[in-house]
Short mmCIF file of C-alpha atoms in Angstrom, two decimals:
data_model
loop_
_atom_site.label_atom_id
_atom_site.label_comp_id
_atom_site.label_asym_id
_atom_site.label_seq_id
_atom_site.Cartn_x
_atom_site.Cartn_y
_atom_site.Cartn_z
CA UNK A 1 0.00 0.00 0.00
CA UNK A 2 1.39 3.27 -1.16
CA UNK A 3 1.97 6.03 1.47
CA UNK A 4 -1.01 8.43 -0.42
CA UNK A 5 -3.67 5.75 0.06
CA UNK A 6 -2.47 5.01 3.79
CA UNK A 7 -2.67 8.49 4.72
CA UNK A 8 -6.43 8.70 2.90
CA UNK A 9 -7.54 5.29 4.87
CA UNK A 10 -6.39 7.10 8.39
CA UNK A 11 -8.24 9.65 7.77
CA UNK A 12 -11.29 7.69 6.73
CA UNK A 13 -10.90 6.04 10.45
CA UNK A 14 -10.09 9.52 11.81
CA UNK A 15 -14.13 10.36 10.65
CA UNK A 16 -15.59 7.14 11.99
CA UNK A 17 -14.01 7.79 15.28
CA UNK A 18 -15.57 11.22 14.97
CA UNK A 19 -19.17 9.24 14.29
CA UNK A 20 -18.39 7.22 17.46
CA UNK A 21 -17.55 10.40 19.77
CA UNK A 22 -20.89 11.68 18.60
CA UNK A 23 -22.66 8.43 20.05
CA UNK A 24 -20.97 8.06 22.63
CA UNK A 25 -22.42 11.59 24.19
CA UNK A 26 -25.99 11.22 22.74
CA UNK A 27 -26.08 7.67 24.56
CA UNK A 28 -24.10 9.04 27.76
CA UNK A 29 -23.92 12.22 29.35
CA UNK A 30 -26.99 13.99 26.88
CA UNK A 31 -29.29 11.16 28.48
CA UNK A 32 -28.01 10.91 31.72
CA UNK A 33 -28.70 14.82 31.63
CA UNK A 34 -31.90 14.64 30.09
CA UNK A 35 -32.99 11.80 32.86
CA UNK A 36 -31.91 14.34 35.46
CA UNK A 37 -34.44 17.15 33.99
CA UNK A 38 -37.15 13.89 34.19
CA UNK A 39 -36.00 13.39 37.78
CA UNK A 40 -36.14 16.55 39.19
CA UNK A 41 -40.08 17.16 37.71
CA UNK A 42 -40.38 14.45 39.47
CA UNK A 43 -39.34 15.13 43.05
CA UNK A 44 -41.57 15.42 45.84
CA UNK A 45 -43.05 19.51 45.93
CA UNK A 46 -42.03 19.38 49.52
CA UNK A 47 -38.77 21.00 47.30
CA UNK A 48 -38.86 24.96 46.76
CA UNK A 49 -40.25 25.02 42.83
CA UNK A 50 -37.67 27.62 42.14
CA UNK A 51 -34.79 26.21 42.75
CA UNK A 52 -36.21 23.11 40.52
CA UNK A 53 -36.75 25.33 38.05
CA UNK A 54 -33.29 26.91 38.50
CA UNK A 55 -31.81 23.64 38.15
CA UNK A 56 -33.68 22.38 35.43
CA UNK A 57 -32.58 25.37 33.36
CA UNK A 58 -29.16 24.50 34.07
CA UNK A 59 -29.35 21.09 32.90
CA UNK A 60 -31.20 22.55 29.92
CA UNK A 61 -28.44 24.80 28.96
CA UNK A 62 -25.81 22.00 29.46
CA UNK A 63 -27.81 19.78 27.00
CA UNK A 64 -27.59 23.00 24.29
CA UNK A 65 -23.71 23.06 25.02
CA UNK A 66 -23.56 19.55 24.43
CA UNK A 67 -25.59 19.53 21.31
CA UNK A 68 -23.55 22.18 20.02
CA UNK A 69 -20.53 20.53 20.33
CA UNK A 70 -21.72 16.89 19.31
CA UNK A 71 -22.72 18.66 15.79
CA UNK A 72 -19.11 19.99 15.80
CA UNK A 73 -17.98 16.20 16.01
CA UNK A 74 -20.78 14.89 13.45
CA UNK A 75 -23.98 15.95 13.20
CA UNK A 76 -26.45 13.23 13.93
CA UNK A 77 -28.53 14.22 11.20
CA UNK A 78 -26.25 13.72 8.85
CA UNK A 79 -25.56 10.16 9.53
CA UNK A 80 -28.80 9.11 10.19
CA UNK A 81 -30.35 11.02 6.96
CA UNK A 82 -27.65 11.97 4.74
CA UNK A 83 -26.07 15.35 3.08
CA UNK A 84 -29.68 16.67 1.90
CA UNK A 85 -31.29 17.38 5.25
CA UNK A 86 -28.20 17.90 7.23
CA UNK A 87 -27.42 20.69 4.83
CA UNK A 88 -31.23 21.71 4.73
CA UNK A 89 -30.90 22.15 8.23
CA UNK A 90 -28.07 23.43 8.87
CA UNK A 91 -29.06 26.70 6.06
CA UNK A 92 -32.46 27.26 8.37
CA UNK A 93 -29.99 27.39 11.42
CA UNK A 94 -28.04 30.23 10.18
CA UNK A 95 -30.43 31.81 8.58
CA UNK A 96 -28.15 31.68 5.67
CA UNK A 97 -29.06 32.97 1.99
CA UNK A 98 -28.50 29.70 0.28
CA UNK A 99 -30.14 27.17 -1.91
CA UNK A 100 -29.11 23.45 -1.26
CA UNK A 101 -29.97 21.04 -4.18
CA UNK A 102 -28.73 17.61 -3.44
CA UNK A 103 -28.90 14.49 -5.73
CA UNK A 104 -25.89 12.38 -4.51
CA UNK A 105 -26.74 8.73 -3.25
CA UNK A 106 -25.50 8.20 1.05
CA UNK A 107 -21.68 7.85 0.90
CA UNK A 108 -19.52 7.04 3.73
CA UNK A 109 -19.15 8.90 7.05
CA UNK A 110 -15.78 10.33 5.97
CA UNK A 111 -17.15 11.82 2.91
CA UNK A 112 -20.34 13.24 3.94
CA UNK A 113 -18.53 14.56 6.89
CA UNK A 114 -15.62 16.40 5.13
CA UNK A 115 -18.60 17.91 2.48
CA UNK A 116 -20.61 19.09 5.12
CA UNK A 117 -18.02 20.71 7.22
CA UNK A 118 -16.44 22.22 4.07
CA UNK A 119 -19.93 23.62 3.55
CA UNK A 120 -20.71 24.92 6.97
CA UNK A 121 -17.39 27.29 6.10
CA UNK A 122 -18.58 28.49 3.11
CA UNK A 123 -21.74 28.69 4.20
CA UNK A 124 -19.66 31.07 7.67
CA UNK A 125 -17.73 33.05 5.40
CA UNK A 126 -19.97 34.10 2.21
CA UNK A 127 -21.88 37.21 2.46
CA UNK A 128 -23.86 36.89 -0.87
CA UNK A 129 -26.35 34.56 -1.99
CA UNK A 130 -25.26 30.84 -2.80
CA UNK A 131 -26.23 27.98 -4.91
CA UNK A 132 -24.73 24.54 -3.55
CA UNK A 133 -25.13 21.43 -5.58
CA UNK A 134 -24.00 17.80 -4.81
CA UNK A 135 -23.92 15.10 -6.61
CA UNK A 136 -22.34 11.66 -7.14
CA UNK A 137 -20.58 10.95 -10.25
CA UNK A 138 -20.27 7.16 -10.94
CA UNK A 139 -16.87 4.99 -11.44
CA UNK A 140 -16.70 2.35 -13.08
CA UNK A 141 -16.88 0.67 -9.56
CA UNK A 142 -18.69 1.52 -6.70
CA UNK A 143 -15.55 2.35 -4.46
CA UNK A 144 -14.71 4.92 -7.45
CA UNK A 145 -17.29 6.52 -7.12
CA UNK A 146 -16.86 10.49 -6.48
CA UNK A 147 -18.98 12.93 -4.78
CA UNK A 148 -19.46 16.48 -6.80
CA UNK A 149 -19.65 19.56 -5.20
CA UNK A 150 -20.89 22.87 -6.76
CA UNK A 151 -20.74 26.58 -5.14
CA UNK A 152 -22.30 29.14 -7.37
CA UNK A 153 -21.86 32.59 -6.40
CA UNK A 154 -18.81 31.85 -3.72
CA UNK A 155 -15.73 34.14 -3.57
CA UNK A 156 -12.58 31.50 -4.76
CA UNK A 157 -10.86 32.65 -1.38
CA UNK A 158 -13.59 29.89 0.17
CA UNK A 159 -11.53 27.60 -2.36
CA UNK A 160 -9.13 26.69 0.23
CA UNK A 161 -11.11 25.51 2.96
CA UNK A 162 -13.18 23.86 0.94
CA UNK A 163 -9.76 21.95 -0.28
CA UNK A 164 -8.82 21.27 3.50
CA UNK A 165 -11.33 18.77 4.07
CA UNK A 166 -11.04 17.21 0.24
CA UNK A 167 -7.50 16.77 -0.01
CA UNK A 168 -6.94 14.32 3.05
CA UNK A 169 -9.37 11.74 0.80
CA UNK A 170 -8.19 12.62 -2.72
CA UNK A 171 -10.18 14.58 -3.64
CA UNK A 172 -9.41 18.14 -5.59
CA UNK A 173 -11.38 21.71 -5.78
CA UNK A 174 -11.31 23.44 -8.89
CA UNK A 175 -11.96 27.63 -9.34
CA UNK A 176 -13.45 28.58 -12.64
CA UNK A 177 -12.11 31.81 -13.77
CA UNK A 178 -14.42 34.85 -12.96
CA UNK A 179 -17.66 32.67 -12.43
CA UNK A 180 -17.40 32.42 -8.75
CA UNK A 181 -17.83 28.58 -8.96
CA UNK A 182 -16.10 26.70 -7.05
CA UNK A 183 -16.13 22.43 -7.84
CA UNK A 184 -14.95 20.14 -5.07
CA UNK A 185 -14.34 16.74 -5.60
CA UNK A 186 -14.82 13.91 -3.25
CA UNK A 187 -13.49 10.34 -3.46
CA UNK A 188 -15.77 7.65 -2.08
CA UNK A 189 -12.69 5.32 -1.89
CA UNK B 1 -54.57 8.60 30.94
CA UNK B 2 -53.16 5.45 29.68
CA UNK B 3 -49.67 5.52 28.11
CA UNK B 4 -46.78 3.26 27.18
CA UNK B 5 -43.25 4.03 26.61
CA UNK B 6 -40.40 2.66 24.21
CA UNK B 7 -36.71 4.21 25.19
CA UNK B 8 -33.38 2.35 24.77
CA UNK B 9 -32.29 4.37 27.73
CA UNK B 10 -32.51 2.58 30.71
CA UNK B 11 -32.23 5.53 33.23
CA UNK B 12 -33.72 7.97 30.64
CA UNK B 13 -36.78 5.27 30.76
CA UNK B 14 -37.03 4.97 34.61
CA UNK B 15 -36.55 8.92 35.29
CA UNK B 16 -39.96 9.22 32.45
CA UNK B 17 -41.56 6.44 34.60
CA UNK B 18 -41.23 8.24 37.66
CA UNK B 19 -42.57 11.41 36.28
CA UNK B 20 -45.28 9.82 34.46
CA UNK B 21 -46.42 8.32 37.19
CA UNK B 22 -45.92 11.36 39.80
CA UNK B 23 -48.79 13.12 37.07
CA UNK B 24 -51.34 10.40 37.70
CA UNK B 25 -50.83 8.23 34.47
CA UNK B 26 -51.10 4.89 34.01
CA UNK B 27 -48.00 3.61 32.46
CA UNK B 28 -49.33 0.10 30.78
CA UNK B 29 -45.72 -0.91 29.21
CA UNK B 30 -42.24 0.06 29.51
CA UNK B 31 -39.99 -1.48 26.64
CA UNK B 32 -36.34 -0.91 25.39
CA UNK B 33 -37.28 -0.76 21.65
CA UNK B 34 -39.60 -0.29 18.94
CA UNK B 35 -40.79 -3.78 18.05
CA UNK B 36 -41.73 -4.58 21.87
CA UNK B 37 -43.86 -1.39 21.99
CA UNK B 38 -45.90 -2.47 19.16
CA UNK B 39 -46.13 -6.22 20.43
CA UNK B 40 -47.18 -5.16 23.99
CA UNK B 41 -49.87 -2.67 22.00
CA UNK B 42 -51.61 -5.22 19.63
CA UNK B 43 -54.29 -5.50 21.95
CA UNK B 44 -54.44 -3.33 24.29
CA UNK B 45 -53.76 0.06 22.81
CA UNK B 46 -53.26 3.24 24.84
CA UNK B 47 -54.31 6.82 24.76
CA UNK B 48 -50.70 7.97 23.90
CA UNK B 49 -47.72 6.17 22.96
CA UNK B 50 -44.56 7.55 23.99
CA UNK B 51 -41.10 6.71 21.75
CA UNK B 52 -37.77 8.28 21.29
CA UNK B 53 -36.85 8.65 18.15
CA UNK B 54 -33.36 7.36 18.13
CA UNK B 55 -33.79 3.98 19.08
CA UNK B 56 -34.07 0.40 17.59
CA UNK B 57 -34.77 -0.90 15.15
CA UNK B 58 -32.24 1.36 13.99
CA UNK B 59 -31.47 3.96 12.82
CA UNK B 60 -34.83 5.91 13.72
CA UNK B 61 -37.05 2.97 15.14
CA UNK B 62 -39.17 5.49 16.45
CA UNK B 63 -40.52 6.87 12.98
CA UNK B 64 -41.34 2.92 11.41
CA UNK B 65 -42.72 2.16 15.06
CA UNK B 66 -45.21 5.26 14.96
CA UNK B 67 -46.14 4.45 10.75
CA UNK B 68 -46.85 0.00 12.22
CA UNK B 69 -48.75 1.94 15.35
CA UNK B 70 -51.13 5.06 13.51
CA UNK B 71 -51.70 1.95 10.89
CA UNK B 72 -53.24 -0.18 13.38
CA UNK B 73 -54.76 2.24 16.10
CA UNK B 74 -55.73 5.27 14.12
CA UNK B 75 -57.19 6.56 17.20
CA UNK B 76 -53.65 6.72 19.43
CA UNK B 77 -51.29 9.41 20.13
CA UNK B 78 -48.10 9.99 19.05
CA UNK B 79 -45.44 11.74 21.43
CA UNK B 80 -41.57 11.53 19.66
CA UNK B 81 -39.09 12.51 22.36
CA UNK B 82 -36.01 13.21 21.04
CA UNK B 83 -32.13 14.81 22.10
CA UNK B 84 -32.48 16.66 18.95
CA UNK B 85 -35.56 19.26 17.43
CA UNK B 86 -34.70 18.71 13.69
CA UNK B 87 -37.21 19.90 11.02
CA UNK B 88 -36.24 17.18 9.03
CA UNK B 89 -37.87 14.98 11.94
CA UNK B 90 -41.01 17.19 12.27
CA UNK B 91 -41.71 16.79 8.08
CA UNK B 92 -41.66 12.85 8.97
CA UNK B 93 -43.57 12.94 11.98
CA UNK B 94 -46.18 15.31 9.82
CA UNK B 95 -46.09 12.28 7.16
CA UNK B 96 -47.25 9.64 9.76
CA UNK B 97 -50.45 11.94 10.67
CA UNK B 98 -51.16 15.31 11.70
CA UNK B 99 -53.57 14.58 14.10
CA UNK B 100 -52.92 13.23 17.73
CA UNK B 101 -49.00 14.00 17.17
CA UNK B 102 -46.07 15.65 19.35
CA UNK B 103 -42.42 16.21 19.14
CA UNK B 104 -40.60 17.24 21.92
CA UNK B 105 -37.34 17.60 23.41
CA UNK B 106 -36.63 15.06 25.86
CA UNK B 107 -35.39 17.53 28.95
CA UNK B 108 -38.55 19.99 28.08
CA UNK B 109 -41.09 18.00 29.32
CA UNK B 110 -39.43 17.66 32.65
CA UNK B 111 -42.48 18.73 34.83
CA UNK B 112 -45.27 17.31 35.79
CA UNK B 113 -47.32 19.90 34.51
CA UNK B 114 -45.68 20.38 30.86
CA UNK B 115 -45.65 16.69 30.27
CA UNK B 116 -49.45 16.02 31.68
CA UNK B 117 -50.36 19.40 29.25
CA UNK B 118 -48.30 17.73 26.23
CA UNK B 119 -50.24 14.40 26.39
CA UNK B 120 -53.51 16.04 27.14
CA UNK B 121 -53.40 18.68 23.87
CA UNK B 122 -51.91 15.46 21.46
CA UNK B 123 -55.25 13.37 23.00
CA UNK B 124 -57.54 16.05 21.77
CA UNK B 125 -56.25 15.39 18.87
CA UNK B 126 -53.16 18.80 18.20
CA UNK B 127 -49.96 18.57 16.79
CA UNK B 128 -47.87 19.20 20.01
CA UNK B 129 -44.63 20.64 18.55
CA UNK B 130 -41.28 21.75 20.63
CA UNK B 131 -41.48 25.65 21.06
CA UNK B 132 -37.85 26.13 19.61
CA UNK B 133 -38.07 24.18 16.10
CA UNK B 134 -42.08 25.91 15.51
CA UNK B 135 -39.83 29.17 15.75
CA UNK B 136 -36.88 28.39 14.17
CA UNK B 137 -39.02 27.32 10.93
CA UNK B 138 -41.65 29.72 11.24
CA UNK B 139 -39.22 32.90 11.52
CA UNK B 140 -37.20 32.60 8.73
CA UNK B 141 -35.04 35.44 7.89
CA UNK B 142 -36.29 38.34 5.32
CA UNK B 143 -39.63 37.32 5.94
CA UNK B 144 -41.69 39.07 8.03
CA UNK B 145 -44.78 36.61 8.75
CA UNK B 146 -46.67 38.67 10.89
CA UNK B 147 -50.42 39.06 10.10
CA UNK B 148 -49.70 37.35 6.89
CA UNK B 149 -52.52 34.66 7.14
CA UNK B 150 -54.92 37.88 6.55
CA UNK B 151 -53.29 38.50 3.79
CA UNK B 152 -55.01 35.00 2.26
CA UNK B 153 -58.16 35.24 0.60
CA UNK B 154 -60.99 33.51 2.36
CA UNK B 155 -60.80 30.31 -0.45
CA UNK B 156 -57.08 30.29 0.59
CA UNK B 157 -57.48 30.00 4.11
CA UNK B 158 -60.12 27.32 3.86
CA UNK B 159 -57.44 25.64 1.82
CA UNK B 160 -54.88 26.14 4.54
CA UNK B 161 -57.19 24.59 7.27
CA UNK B 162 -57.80 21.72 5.50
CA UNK B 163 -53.90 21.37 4.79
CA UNK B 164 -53.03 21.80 8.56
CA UNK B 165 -55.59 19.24 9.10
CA UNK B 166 -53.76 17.08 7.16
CA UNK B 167 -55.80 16.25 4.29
CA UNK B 168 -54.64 15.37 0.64
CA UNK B 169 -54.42 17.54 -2.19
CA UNK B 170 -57.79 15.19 -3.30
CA UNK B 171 -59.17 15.82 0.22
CA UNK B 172 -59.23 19.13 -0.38
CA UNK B 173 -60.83 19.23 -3.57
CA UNK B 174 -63.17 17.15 -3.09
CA UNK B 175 -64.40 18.95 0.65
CA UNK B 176 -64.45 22.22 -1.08
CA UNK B 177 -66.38 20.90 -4.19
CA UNK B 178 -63.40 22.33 -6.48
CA UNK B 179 -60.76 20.47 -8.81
CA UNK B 180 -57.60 19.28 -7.82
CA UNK B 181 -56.00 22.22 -10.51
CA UNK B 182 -57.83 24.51 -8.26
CA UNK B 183 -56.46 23.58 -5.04
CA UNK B 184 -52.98 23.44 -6.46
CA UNK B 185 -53.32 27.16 -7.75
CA UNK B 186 -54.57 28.12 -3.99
CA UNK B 187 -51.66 26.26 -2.72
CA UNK B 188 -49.34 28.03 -4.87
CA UNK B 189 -50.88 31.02 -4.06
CA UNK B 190 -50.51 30.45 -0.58
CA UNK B 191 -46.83 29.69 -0.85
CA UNK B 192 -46.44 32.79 -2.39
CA UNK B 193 -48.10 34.79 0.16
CA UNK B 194 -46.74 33.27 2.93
CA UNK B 195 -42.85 33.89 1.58
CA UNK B 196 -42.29 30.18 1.16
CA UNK B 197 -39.95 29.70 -2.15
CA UNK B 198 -37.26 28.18 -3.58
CA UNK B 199 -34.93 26.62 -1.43
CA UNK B 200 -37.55 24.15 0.02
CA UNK B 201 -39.45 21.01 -1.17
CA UNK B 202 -43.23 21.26 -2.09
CA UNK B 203 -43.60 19.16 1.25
CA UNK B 204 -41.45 20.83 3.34
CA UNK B 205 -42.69 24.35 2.22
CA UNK B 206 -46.50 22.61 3.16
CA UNK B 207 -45.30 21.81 6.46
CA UNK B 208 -44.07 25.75 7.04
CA UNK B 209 -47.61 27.07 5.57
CA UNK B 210 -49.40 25.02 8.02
CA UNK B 211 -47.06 25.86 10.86
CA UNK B 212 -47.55 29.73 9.92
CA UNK B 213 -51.36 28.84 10.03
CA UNK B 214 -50.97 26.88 13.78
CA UNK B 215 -49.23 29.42 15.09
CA UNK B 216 -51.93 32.54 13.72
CA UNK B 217 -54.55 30.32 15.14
CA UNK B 218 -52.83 30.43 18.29
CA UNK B 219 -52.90 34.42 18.36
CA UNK B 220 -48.48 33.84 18.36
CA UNK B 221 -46.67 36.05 15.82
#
């Protein structure tokens, strides 16, 4: 095995590590959190109500922290439903002026991950109104088959970080000369 | 009331129990997964069924559990707990029925009185839906939605009623005595009115429009 396709297969297991991190708090501390709120509705009203309240507040705003940072790690969404709603979703969260189109079949954690985190930058960064498009373009196998990504009205200085999170897999990101399209390229093997 | 609960959490399951209990329900089964729940239900259904989402069979056991359950007790409600408010979930739930349905965060119905309200409003037959995600969908940005159900013509609204009822395009038509062309135009219309274009699907930009409606009915703007 060359040193090129070792490198891409550690970072493959470097994502599914990421998908296990992201379990591992939705099955732990979120529900042992969220069975605390449960427990403390539950506790006899010789308890002052507002310090119940006060603590189930608490506990409510550590379950937001932790949700935030378990979509940092992988968003549970996007595993469980794929690129189109995670990147649905995550537009209506920002409030961001963007229109998601997406065709491409479920690929493997790794790639959906690095797409969708190389969106959520663009998606930080650009001011003006976006077009996103992805796709998967069939190999001749399945393993060669590549996921397309399209930006349509992105400044090429989002080329880069888009090309941080292709590169480790193989994958390339191509700017078009004065059409502010970007095209990212994503290896499913 | 009578409920049941399916939760792959074991102290998630037991903390619900307790608080079920504490409001006066009667908690007729307590399983670890989807299948069970619908097993223990055959015959002897409850008023609401309670199921997390995220649970098996996997991935989302709690959406195929809810589509085997609505199928064979039309008349039983639907609460979906989840760790997460996606809209991507609500569009789902809104498939299975939207009658007799709820989706709520699993720490906000942590009192007594906001869980007993939850399952009383799905019995009557609402669409119980978690505060945050009715917001985050209905205030979209560069919209301003306020007032903008009396905007609709009167044909329109009756349209939108019927769609936050949760009937059919054919449903529709055929309660209003008008084609099926018609109620698409009205629909359309309605879309339009309400701001709803482009980036969404036909379904998802139905589920907004009848949120927008819920929440006008509900004198919230």
């Amino acid at each position: 095995m060359s040193d090129a396709s070792d490198g891409r297969r550690r970072h493959r297991e470097r994502w599914r590590r990421r998908v296990c991190l992201e379990r591992q708090l939705h099955d732990g501390a979120a529900l042992r959190i969220s069975s605390m709120a449960l427990r403390l509705g539950a506790l006899d009203r010789a308890a002052p109500q507002r310090d119940i309240d006060a603590l189930q507040d608490e506990v409510a705003a550590a379950l937001e922290e932790l949700r935030a940072v378990a979509g940092q790690i992988y968003p549970s969404l996007l595993l469980e439903a794929g690129l189109g709603p995670a990147l649905r979703e995550l537009v209506t969260a920002r409030g961001a002026d963007a229109a998601v189109h997406v065709t491409a079949d479920r690929a493997e954690p790794a790639v959906e991950g690095a797409v969708y985190f190389a969106l959520a930058d663009v998606l930080e960064a650009a001011a003006g109104p976006l077009t996103i498009s992805v796709r998967t373009e069939r190999g001749p196998a399945p393993e060669e088959d590549v996921v397309v990504v399209v930006i349509e009205g992105a400044d090429p200085a989002l080329a880069p970080p888009v090309l941080d999170e292709a590169e480790p897999l193989g994958g390339t990101v191509t700017v078009e000369d004065g059409a502010e399209t970007i095209t990212a390229r994503f290896p499913c093997a | 009331m009578r409920v049941a609960l399916a939760e792959d959490g074991a102290l998630f399951r037991q903390g619900l129990v307790m608080l079920l209990e504490a409001a006066g329900h009667e908690v007729v089964a307590v399983v670890p997964g989807g299948d069970e729940l619908v097993a223990a239900l055959a015959n002897d259904p409850v008023d609401v069924a309670l199921l997390d989402i995220r649970m098996p069979p996997e991935p989302d056991g709690g959406l195929v559990t809810a589509e085997r359950l609505r199928a064979a007790h039309p008349d039983m409600g639907l609460l979906f707990l989840s760790h997460y408010a996606e809209s991507h979930y609500l569009v789902r739930i809104l498939e299975i029925g939207t009658e007799k349905v709820g989706y709520r965060l699993k720490e906000k119905v942590g009192s007594v009185e906001v869980l007993s309200d939850t399952l009383s409003r799905i019995a009557d037959g609402e669409i119980v839906i978690e505060p945050v995600l009715a917001k985050r969908l209905v205030e979209r940005p560069r919209n301003d939605r306020k007032d903008v159900v009396a905007t609709l013509s009167d044909r329109e609204r009756d349209v939108l009623r019927l769609m936050a009822e949760g009937r059919s395009n054919g449903g529709i038509a055929s309660e209003l005595y008008v084609s099926g062309k018609a109620v698409e135009k009205h629909i359309a219309s309605i879309f339009d009115k309400l701001g709803l274009h482009g980036d969404a699907s036909v379904h998802h930009r139905r589920v907004l429009a009848v949120l927008t409606y819920l929440r006008s009915q509900r004198g919230e703007n």
